[in-house]
């Protein structure tokens, strides 16, 4: 086997991604293929778009040497732009909704991008909507180039001249349907244009998260009120200029839970680590395949790598906090506990550990207090103020003060709440700035914070509203 020649730049590795048949799922009479866009240099399909947009702006004179690029992004387009900008010497400012994963944000900042987080709970008309913020920033900086992936024609062009032809060649000109999502609309429109020219019978199938307005619009012709969804980089609260929905033959709406489960199944069954938007596409593709009555070749996209979501969709505690897991409902305060002791999800300490060990646990796990357990029995709680009070003082002897046992600094016999207590009983704990330590008899179950209660009320309200 001969290796390819040496590439002079990582940017030349963009595109030409592999196609893999997914054989670990029930695909009905169909064959289902996944194009691994996660194999692009920065880990997503948006590398194609970023390179296309910047190259077009350079050729048109909109972007000059040392210039500033501004963009609104859910993260992946920003990563692609940051990669190209770093190598070509541009400054990059990104407006990003605050629901994006910390892995994406850290990756962007490591590439030198100036990241401006903004609200993810506002609609398209709000001044803090990430697209409006980016446009405003671009207007305030002289000669800044606003990339505007949502209406820039270089976005769909990238898929029309490259992604589409690659799929066509890789399937030996035998592709009956392509399942896509819409973030900016470039993939949908670019592939739609290409396949209309070479194979008009090829169907473009839309996978859309529940809460997005796109699938309902295709079904009814009316723009519905947008809801909330957790999946990143897919779905919209309006129809982007680059999204030509006339190409869509069929649209499927997928819940956050379906999307996450499909992505996690993809890792277990196929060994492919993909993000939740890829899960949305996979869930829709599987439903489409199983509905068919004759064999078809169906292609979908692995939009990005799941390594960008290890703290979210691949974190069981994160899923429980958002009611996206399958944990049984108990009908008591246990339902509010996102991290249960019995699952090993609560960071605890022991009375005979020293304060330095307890402090290390707090710091590593980003918590401010630790239940103190002795043989599984709750005997106290220790927080940052307890440790500070115990170790503060003159420098002499400080290390010896860190070496004292937790039992000497903890609050012993803390107030607890039985698991079958009413929801209203939590308020007395919060009024005293305490977390609620929940027990079942003498057994410690977990703790409930104000955020846990807010999460519970939010999802209980959503379920009531949607019923």
GROMACS .gro file of N, CA, C and O in nm, residues 258-366:
model
  436
  258UNK      N    1  -3.382   1.109   2.104
  258UNK     CA    2  -3.356   1.022   1.989
  258UNK      C    3  -3.219   1.051   1.928
  258UNK      O    4  -3.145   0.959   1.890
  259UNK      N    5  -3.186   1.179   1.919
  259UNK     CA    6  -3.058   1.218   1.859
  259UNK      C    7  -2.941   1.169   1.942
  259UNK      O    8  -2.844   1.113   1.889
  260UNK      N    9  -2.949   1.191   2.072
  260UNK     CA   10  -2.840   1.150   2.161
  260UNK      C   11  -2.826   0.999   2.161
  260UNK      O   12  -2.714   0.944   2.154
  261UNK      N   13  -2.938   0.928   2.169
  261UNK     CA   14  -2.931   0.783   2.173
  261UNK      C   15  -2.873   0.726   2.045
  261UNK      O   16  -2.793   0.632   2.047
  262UNK      N   17  -2.910   0.785   1.930
  262UNK     CA   18  -2.857   0.737   1.802
  262UNK      C   19  -2.706   0.758   1.795
  262UNK      O   20  -2.632   0.671   1.749
  263UNK      N   21  -2.660   0.873   1.842
  263UNK     CA   22  -2.515   0.900   1.839
  263UNK      C   23  -2.440   0.805   1.932
  263UNK      O   24  -2.331   0.757   1.898
  264UNK      N   25  -2.496   0.779   2.049
  264UNK     CA   26  -2.431   0.686   2.142
  264UNK      C   27  -2.432   0.544   2.086
  264UNK      O   28  -2.337   0.469   2.100
  265UNK      N   29  -2.542   0.504   2.021
  265UNK     CA   30  -2.549   0.373   1.957
  265UNK      C   31  -2.447   0.362   1.844
  265UNK      O   32  -2.389   0.255   1.821
  266UNK      N   33  -2.427   0.472   1.772
  266UNK     CA   34  -2.331   0.472   1.662
  266UNK      C   35  -2.191   0.439   1.712
  266UNK      O   36  -2.116   0.365   1.648
  267UNK      N   37  -2.156   0.491   1.828
  267UNK     CA   38  -2.025   0.462   1.886
  267UNK      C   39  -2.015   0.316   1.927
  267UNK      O   40  -1.914   0.248   1.900
  268UNK      N   41  -2.121   0.264   1.991
  268UNK     CA   42  -2.117   0.127   2.041
  268UNK      C   43  -2.125   0.024   1.928
  268UNK      O   44  -2.061  -0.081   1.936
  269UNK      N   45  -2.202   0.053   1.824
  269UNK     CA   46  -2.225  -0.046   1.719
  269UNK      C   47  -2.128  -0.035   1.602
  269UNK      O   48  -2.103  -0.135   1.533
  270UNK      N   49  -2.078   0.085   1.577
  270UNK     CA   50  -1.993   0.106   1.460
  270UNK      C   51  -1.855   0.160   1.495
  270UNK      O   52  -1.769   0.171   1.407
  271UNK      N   53  -1.835   0.199   1.622
  271UNK     CA   54  -1.707   0.255   1.661
  271UNK      C   55  -1.682   0.395   1.609
  271UNK      O   56  -1.568   0.439   1.601
  272UNK      N   57  -1.790   0.467   1.575
  272UNK     CA   58  -1.778   0.602   1.520
  272UNK      C   59  -1.821   0.702   1.626
  272UNK      O   60  -1.936   0.700   1.671
  273UNK      N   61  -1.729   0.787   1.668
  273UNK     CA   62  -1.756   0.888   1.770
  273UNK      C   63  -1.806   1.014   1.701
  273UNK      O   64  -1.729   1.086   1.637
  274UNK      N   65  -1.935   1.041   1.714
  274UNK     CA   66  -1.998   1.150   1.641
  274UNK      C   67  -2.077   1.239   1.735
  274UNK      O   68  -2.114   1.198   1.845
  275UNK      N   69  -2.103   1.361   1.692
  275UNK     CA   70  -2.180   1.456   1.771
  275UNK      C   71  -2.330   1.430   1.763
  275UNK      O   72  -2.378   1.346   1.686
  276UNK      N   73  -2.405   1.506   1.842
  276UNK     CA   74  -2.549   1.485   1.850
  276UNK      C   75  -2.621   1.519   1.720
  276UNK      O   76  -2.723   1.458   1.688
  277UNK      N   77  -2.572   1.618   1.645
  277UNK     CA   78  -2.638   1.649   1.517
  277UNK      C   79  -2.627   1.532   1.421
  277UNK      O   80  -2.719   1.504   1.344
  278UNK      N   81  -2.515   1.460   1.427
  278UNK     CA   82  -2.501   1.337   1.348
  278UNK      C   83  -2.602   1.234   1.396
  278UNK      O   84  -2.655   1.156   1.315
  279UNK      N   85  -2.629   1.233   1.527
  279UNK     CA   86  -2.732   1.145   1.580
  279UNK      C   87  -2.869   1.179   1.525
  279UNK      O   88  -2.950   1.089   1.496
  280UNK      N   89  -2.898   1.309   1.510
  280UNK     CA   90  -3.025   1.351   1.451
  280UNK      C   91  -3.037   1.296   1.310
  280UNK      O   92  -3.141   1.241   1.270
  281UNK      N   93  -2.930   1.312   1.231
  281UNK     CA   94  -2.931   1.263   1.093
  281UNK      C   95  -2.944   1.111   1.089
  281UNK      O   96  -3.020   1.056   1.007
  282UNK      N   97  -2.871   1.041   1.177
  282UNK     CA   98  -2.876   0.895   1.178
  282UNK      C   99  -3.014   0.846   1.216
  282UNK      O  100  -3.068   0.753   1.154
  283UNK      N  101  -3.075   0.906   1.318
  283UNK     CA  102  -3.209   0.863   1.361
  283UNK      C  103  -3.310   0.880   1.247
  283UNK      O  104  -3.394   0.791   1.224
  284UNK      N  105  -3.302   0.991   1.176
  284UNK     CA  106  -3.393   1.014   1.063
  284UNK      C  107  -3.363   0.918   0.949
  284UNK      O  108  -3.456   0.865   0.885
  285UNK      N  109  -3.236   0.894   0.922
  285UNK     CA  110  -3.199   0.803   0.814
  285UNK      C  111  -3.249   0.661   0.842
  285UNK      O  112  -3.298   0.592   0.751
  286UNK      N  113  -3.236   0.617   0.967
  286UNK     CA  114  -3.285   0.483   1.002
  286UNK      C  115  -3.436   0.474   0.986
  286UNK      O  116  -3.488   0.373   0.936
  287UNK      N  117  -3.507   0.579   1.027
  287UNK     CA  118  -3.652   0.577   1.011
  287UNK      C  119  -3.690   0.573   0.864
  287UNK      O  120  -3.780   0.497   0.824
  288UNK      N  121  -3.621   0.652   0.783
  288UNK     CA  122  -3.648   0.652   0.639
  288UNK      C  123  -3.622   0.513   0.579
  288UNK      O  124  -3.705   0.460   0.504
  289UNK      N  125  -3.506   0.455   0.614
  289UNK     CA  126  -3.470   0.324   0.558
  289UNK      C  127  -3.573   0.217   0.594
  289UNK      O  128  -3.612   0.135   0.510
  290UNK      N  129  -3.618   0.218   0.718
  290UNK     CA  130  -3.712   0.115   0.764
  290UNK      C  131  -3.851   0.132   0.703
  290UNK      O  132  -3.929   0.036   0.701
  291UNK      N  133  -3.881   0.250   0.655
  291UNK     CA  134  -4.011   0.274   0.591
  291UNK      C  135  -4.015   0.229   0.445
  291UNK      O  136  -4.123   0.219   0.387
  292UNK      N  137  -3.900   0.201   0.386
  292UNK     CA  138  -3.895   0.167   0.244
  292UNK      C  139  -3.941   0.024   0.220
  292UNK      O  140  -3.927  -0.062   0.306
  293UNK      N  141  -3.993   0.001   0.102
  293UNK     CA  142  -4.040  -0.133   0.065
  293UNK      C  143  -3.952  -0.199  -0.041
  293UNK      O  144  -3.974  -0.314  -0.077
  294UNK      N  145  -3.853  -0.125  -0.090
  294UNK     CA  146  -3.759  -0.181  -0.187
  294UNK      C  147  -3.618  -0.132  -0.154
  294UNK      O  148  -3.602  -0.029  -0.086
  295UNK      N  149  -3.517  -0.202  -0.198
  295UNK     CA  150  -3.379  -0.165  -0.164
  295UNK      C  151  -3.342  -0.027  -0.216
  295UNK      O  152  -3.376   0.010  -0.329
  296UNK      N  153  -3.272   0.048  -0.133
  296UNK     CA  154  -3.220   0.179  -0.173
  296UNK      C  155  -3.082   0.200  -0.109
  296UNK      O  156  -3.054   0.147  -0.002
  297UNK      N  157  -3.003   0.280  -0.177
  297UNK     CA  158  -2.876   0.324  -0.121
  297UNK      C  159  -2.897   0.462  -0.060
  297UNK      O  160  -2.934   0.557  -0.131
  298UNK      N  161  -2.876   0.471   0.071
  298UNK     CA  162  -2.902   0.595   0.144
  298UNK      C  163  -2.771   0.643   0.207
  298UNK      O  164  -2.698   0.564   0.267
  299UNK      N  165  -2.744   0.771   0.192
  299UNK     CA  166  -2.621   0.830   0.246
  299UNK      C  167  -2.659   0.937   0.349
  299UNK      O  168  -2.750   1.017   0.326
  300UNK      N  169  -2.591   0.936   0.460
  300UNK     CA  170  -2.603   1.045   0.556
  300UNK      C  171  -2.464   1.092   0.594
  300UNK      O  172  -2.364   1.040   0.544
  301UNK      N  173  -2.457   1.192   0.680
  301UNK     CA  174  -2.331   1.258   0.710
  301UNK      C  175  -2.297   1.248   0.859
  301UNK      O  176  -2.385   1.264   0.944
  302UNK      N  177  -2.173   1.221   0.888
  302UNK     CA  178  -2.122   1.235   1.025
  302UNK      C  179  -2.064   1.375   1.030
  302UNK      O  180  -1.950   1.399   0.989
  303UNK      N  181  -2.144   1.469   1.080
  303UNK     CA  182  -2.114   1.612   1.065
  303UNK      C  183  -1.989   1.654   1.142
  303UNK      O  184  -1.913   1.739   1.095
  304UNK      N  185  -1.971   1.599   1.260
  304UNK     CA  186  -1.852   1.633   1.339
  304UNK      C  187  -1.823   1.523   1.438
  304UNK      O  188  -1.896   1.423   1.449
  305UNK      N  189  -1.714   1.540   1.511
  305UNK     CA  190  -1.668   1.439   1.605
  305UNK      C  191  -1.735   1.454   1.740
  305UNK      O  192  -1.754   1.566   1.790
  306UNK      N  193  -1.765   1.341   1.802
  306UNK     CA  194  -1.822   1.343   1.936
  306UNK      C  195  -1.723   1.385   2.043
  306UNK      O  196  -1.762   1.410   2.157
  307UNK      N  197  -1.594   1.395   2.007
  307UNK     CA  198  -1.495   1.441   2.105
  307UNK      C  199  -1.524   1.584   2.151
  307UNK      O  200  -1.475   1.626   2.256
  308UNK      N  201  -1.605   1.656   2.074
  308UNK     CA  202  -1.641   1.794   2.110
  308UNK      C  203  -1.757   1.798   2.211
  308UNK      O  204  -1.795   1.907   2.255
  309UNK      N  205  -1.811   1.682   2.248
  309UNK     CA  206  -1.929   1.678   2.333
  309UNK      C  207  -1.912   1.579   2.448
  309UNK      O  208  -2.011   1.530   2.503
  310UNK      N  209  -1.788   1.548   2.485
  310UNK     CA  210  -1.767   1.451   2.591
  310UNK      C  211  -1.824   1.499   2.724
  310UNK      O  212  -1.863   1.417   2.808
  311UNK      N  213  -1.830   1.631   2.743
  311UNK     CA  214  -1.885   1.685   2.868
  311UNK      C  215  -2.036   1.701   2.861
  311UNK      O  216  -2.098   1.742   2.959
  312UNK      N  217  -2.095   1.665   2.749
  312UNK     CA  218  -2.240   1.682   2.733
  312UNK      C  219  -2.306   1.548   2.703
  312UNK      O  220  -2.333   1.470   2.793
  313UNK      N  221  -2.329   1.518   2.577
  313UNK     CA  222  -2.410   1.401   2.543
  313UNK      C  223  -2.347   1.268   2.581
  313UNK      O  224  -2.417   1.167   2.593
  314UNK      N  225  -2.214   1.266   2.603
  314UNK     CA  226  -2.149   1.142   2.647
  314UNK      C  227  -2.126   1.141   2.798
  314UNK      O  228  -2.054   1.055   2.849
  315UNK      N  229  -2.186   1.236   2.868
  315UNK     CA  230  -2.180   1.244   3.013
  315UNK      C  231  -2.317   1.208   3.068
  315UNK      O  232  -2.414   1.281   3.048
  316UNK      N  233  -2.327   1.095   3.136
  316UNK     CA  234  -2.456   1.047   3.185
  316UNK      C  235  -2.522   1.147   3.279
  316UNK      O  236  -2.645   1.162   3.281
  317UNK      N  237  -2.441   1.215   3.360
  317UNK     CA  238  -2.498   1.313   3.453
  317UNK      C  239  -2.558   1.431   3.379
  317UNK      O  240  -2.664   1.482   3.416
  318UNK      N  241  -2.492   1.477   3.272
  318UNK     CA  242  -2.544   1.586   3.190
  318UNK      C  243  -2.679   1.546   3.131
  318UNK      O  244  -2.774   1.626   3.128
  319UNK      N  245  -2.690   1.423   3.085
  319UNK     CA  246  -2.816   1.376   3.028
  319UNK      C  247  -2.926   1.372   3.133
  319UNK      O  248  -3.040   1.410   3.106
  320UNK      N  249  -2.892   1.325   3.253
  320UNK     CA  250  -2.993   1.318   3.358
  320UNK      C  251  -3.041   1.457   3.397
  320UNK      O  252  -3.160   1.477   3.423
  321UNK      N  253  -2.950   1.554   3.402
  321UNK     CA  254  -2.988   1.690   3.438
  321UNK      C  255  -3.088   1.748   3.339
  321UNK      O  256  -3.168   1.835   3.374
  322UNK      N  257  -3.086   1.702   3.214
  322UNK     CA  258  -3.175   1.754   3.110
  322UNK      C  259  -3.286   1.657   3.076
  322UNK      O  260  -3.351   1.670   2.973
  323UNK      N  261  -3.304   1.557   3.160
  323UNK     CA  262  -3.411   1.458   3.143
  323UNK      C  263  -3.400   1.387   3.008
  323UNK      O  264  -3.502   1.357   2.944
  324UNK      N  265  -3.277   1.360   2.964
  324UNK     CA  266  -3.256   1.292   2.837
  324UNK      C  267  -3.215   1.147   2.856
  324UNK      O  268  -3.187   1.078   2.759
  325UNK      N  269  -3.211   1.100   2.979
  325UNK     CA  270  -3.177   0.961   3.006
  325UNK      C  271  -3.305   0.882   3.032
  325UNK      O  272  -3.414   0.937   3.041
  326UNK      N  273  -3.288   0.753   3.047
  326UNK     CA  274  -3.403   0.664   3.064
  326UNK      C  275  -3.428   0.628   3.211
  326UNK      O  276  -3.493   0.530   3.240
  327UNK      N  277  -3.372   0.704   3.304
  327UNK     CA  278  -3.387   0.671   3.445
  327UNK      C  279  -3.533   0.673   3.487
  327UNK      O  280  -3.607   0.764   3.453
  328UNK      N  281  -3.573   0.571   3.562
  328UNK     CA  282  -3.713   0.557   3.603
  328UNK      C  283  -3.755   0.671   3.695
  328UNK      O  284  -3.677   0.717   3.780
  329UNK      N  285  -3.878   0.715   3.679
  329UNK     CA  286  -3.934   0.820   3.765
  329UNK      C  287  -3.978   0.757   3.897
  329UNK      O  288  -4.049   0.656   3.899
  330UNK      N  289  -3.934   0.817   4.010
  330UNK     CA  290  -3.965   0.763   4.142
  330UNK      C  291  -4.086   0.830   4.207
  330UNK      O  292  -4.145   0.776   4.299
  331UNK      N  293  -4.120   0.950   4.161
  331UNK     CA  294  -4.233   1.021   4.219
  331UNK      C  295  -4.201   1.086   4.352
  331UNK      O  296  -4.292   1.113   4.431
  332UNK      N  297  -4.073   1.109   4.380
  332UNK     CA  298  -4.033   1.176   4.504
  332UNK      C  299  -3.912   1.265   4.476
  332UNK      O  300  -3.879   1.290   4.359
  333UNK      N  301  -3.847   1.312   4.581
  333UNK     CA  302  -3.736   1.405   4.561
  333UNK      C  303  -3.618   1.344   4.487
  333UNK      O  304  -3.534   1.416   4.433
  334UNK      N  305  -3.611   1.213   4.481
  334UNK     CA  306  -3.502   1.150   4.407
  334UNK      C  307  -3.503   1.191   4.260
  334UNK      O  308  -3.398   1.195   4.195
  335UNK      N  309  -3.620   1.224   4.206
  335UNK     CA  310  -3.630   1.266   4.066
  335UNK      C  311  -3.558   1.397   4.038
  335UNK      O  312  -3.527   1.429   3.923
  336UNK      N  313  -3.531   1.476   4.143
  336UNK     CA  314  -3.461   1.603   4.125
  336UNK      C  315  -3.311   1.587   4.134
  336UNK      O  316  -3.236   1.680   4.100
  337UNK      N  317  -3.265   1.472   4.181
  337UNK     CA  318  -3.122   1.451   4.202
  337UNK      C  319  -3.058   1.408   4.070
  337UNK      O  320  -3.085   1.299   4.019
  338UNK      N  321  -2.976   1.494   4.013
  338UNK     CA  322  -2.912   1.460   3.886
  338UNK      C  323  -2.795   1.364   3.905
  338UNK      O  324  -2.764   1.285   3.817
  339UNK      N  325  -2.729   1.372   4.021
  339UNK     CA  326  -2.614   1.286   4.047
  339UNK      C  327  -2.637   1.208   4.176
  339UNK      O  328  -2.631   1.264   4.284
  340UNK      N  329  -2.663   1.078   4.161
  340UNK     CA  330  -2.696   0.996   4.277
  340UNK      C  331  -2.574   0.926   4.332
  340UNK      O  332  -2.486   0.882   4.257
  341UNK      N  333  -2.572   0.913   4.465
  341UNK     CA  334  -2.460   0.847   4.532
  341UNK      C  335  -2.449   0.700   4.488
  341UNK      O  336  -2.339   0.649   4.466
  342UNK      N  337  -2.563   0.634   4.472
  342UNK     CA  338  -2.560   0.493   4.437
  342UNK      C  339  -2.501   0.469   4.298
  342UNK      O  340  -2.455   0.359   4.266
  343UNK      N  341  -2.501   0.572   4.212
  343UNK     CA  342  -2.443   0.562   4.078
  343UNK      C  343  -2.295   0.598   4.078
  343UNK      O  344  -2.231   0.599   3.972
  344UNK      N  345  -2.241   0.634   4.195
  344UNK     CA  346  -2.103   0.679   4.202
  344UNK      C  347  -2.083   0.817   4.144
  344UNK      O  348  -1.970   0.855   4.110
  345UNK      N  349  -2.190   0.895   4.134
  345UNK     CA  350  -2.184   1.024   4.066
  345UNK      C  351  -2.167   1.142   4.162
  345UNK      O  352  -2.153   1.256   4.118
  346UNK      N  353  -2.171   1.116   4.293
  346UNK     CA  354  -2.155   1.223   4.391
  346UNK      C  355  -2.014   1.217   4.448
  346UNK      O  356  -1.969   1.112   4.496
  347UNK      N  357  -1.943   1.329   4.441
  347UNK     CA  358  -1.809   1.335   4.499
  347UNK      C  359  -1.824   1.352   4.650
  347UNK      O  360  -1.891   1.445   4.697
  348UNK      N  361  -1.763   1.263   4.727
  348UNK     CA  362  -1.775   1.266   4.872
  348UNK      C  363  -1.635   1.257   4.934
  348UNK      O  364  -1.536   1.231   4.864
  349UNK      N  365  -1.627   1.277   5.062
  349UNK     CA  366  -1.503   1.258   5.135
  349UNK      C  367  -1.532   1.177   5.261
  349UNK      O  368  -1.649   1.148   5.291
  350UNK      N  369  -1.428   1.142   5.332
  350UNK     CA  370  -1.443   1.064   5.455
  350UNK      C  371  -1.388   1.145   5.572
  350UNK      O  372  -1.302   1.231   5.554
  351UNK      N  373  -1.435   1.119   5.693
  351UNK     CA  374  -1.391   1.200   5.808
  351UNK      C  375  -1.242   1.188   5.836
  351UNK      O  376  -1.183   1.279   5.893
  352UNK      N  377  -1.179   1.075   5.796
  352UNK     CA  378  -1.037   1.059   5.826
  352UNK      C  379  -0.947   1.103   5.712
  352UNK      O  380  -0.824   1.090   5.720
  353UNK      N  381  -1.004   1.154   5.602
  353UNK     CA  382  -0.921   1.215   5.499
  353UNK      C  383  -0.872   1.351   5.550
  353UNK      O  384  -0.934   1.410   5.640
  354UNK      N  385  -0.764   1.402   5.492
  354UNK     CA  386  -0.717   1.533   5.536
  354UNK      C  387  -0.776   1.644   5.449
  354UNK      O  388  -0.835   1.618   5.343
  355UNK      N  389  -0.760   1.766   5.492
  355UNK     CA  390  -0.821   1.880   5.423
  355UNK      C  391  -0.762   1.900   5.284
  355UNK      O  392  -0.832   1.945   5.192
  356UNK      N  393  -0.633   1.868   5.266
  356UNK     CA  394  -0.573   1.882   5.133
  356UNK      C  395  -0.639   1.787   5.035
  356UNK      O  396  -0.666   1.824   4.920
  357UNK      N  397  -0.669   1.665   5.079
  357UNK     CA  398  -0.737   1.569   4.992
  357UNK      C  399  -0.878   1.618   4.959
  357UNK      O  400  -0.924   1.608   4.845
  358UNK      N  401  -0.949   1.669   5.058
  358UNK     CA  402  -1.085   1.719   5.035
  358UNK      C  403  -1.082   1.839   4.939
  358UNK      O  404  -1.165   1.848   4.848
  359UNK      N  405  -0.986   1.929   4.960
  359UNK     CA  406  -0.973   2.044   4.870
  359UNK      C  407  -0.946   1.999   4.727
  359UNK      O  408  -1.002   2.052   4.631
  360UNK      N  409  -0.859   1.898   4.711
  360UNK     CA  410  -0.828   1.846   4.578
  360UNK      C  411  -0.951   1.790   4.510
  360UNK      O  412  -0.972   1.810   4.389
  361UNK      N  413  -1.036   1.722   4.584
  361UNK     CA  414  -1.160   1.668   4.527
  361UNK      C  415  -1.251   1.782   4.479
  361UNK      O  416  -1.312   1.774   4.373
  362UNK      N  417  -1.263   1.885   4.561
  362UNK     CA  418  -1.346   1.999   4.522
  362UNK      C  419  -1.294   2.063   4.393
  362UNK      O  420  -1.370   2.091   4.300
  363UNK      N  421  -1.164   2.086   4.389
  363UNK     CA  422  -1.105   2.155   4.275
  363UNK      C  423  -1.117   2.072   4.147
  363UNK      O  424  -1.152   2.125   4.041
  364UNK      N  425  -1.088   1.944   4.155
  364UNK     CA  426  -1.092   1.858   4.036
  364UNK      C  427  -1.232   1.844   3.980
  364UNK      O  428  -1.250   1.826   3.859
  365UNK      N  429  -1.330   1.850   4.068
  365UNK     CA  430  -1.468   1.826   4.025
  365UNK      C  431  -1.554   1.952   4.021
  365UNK      O  432  -1.674   1.944   3.997
  366UNK      N  433  -1.492   2.068   4.042
  366UNK     CA  434  -1.561   2.197   4.034
  366UNK      C  435  -1.685   2.201   4.122
  366UNK      O  436  -1.793   2.242   4.080
   0.00000   0.00000   0.00000
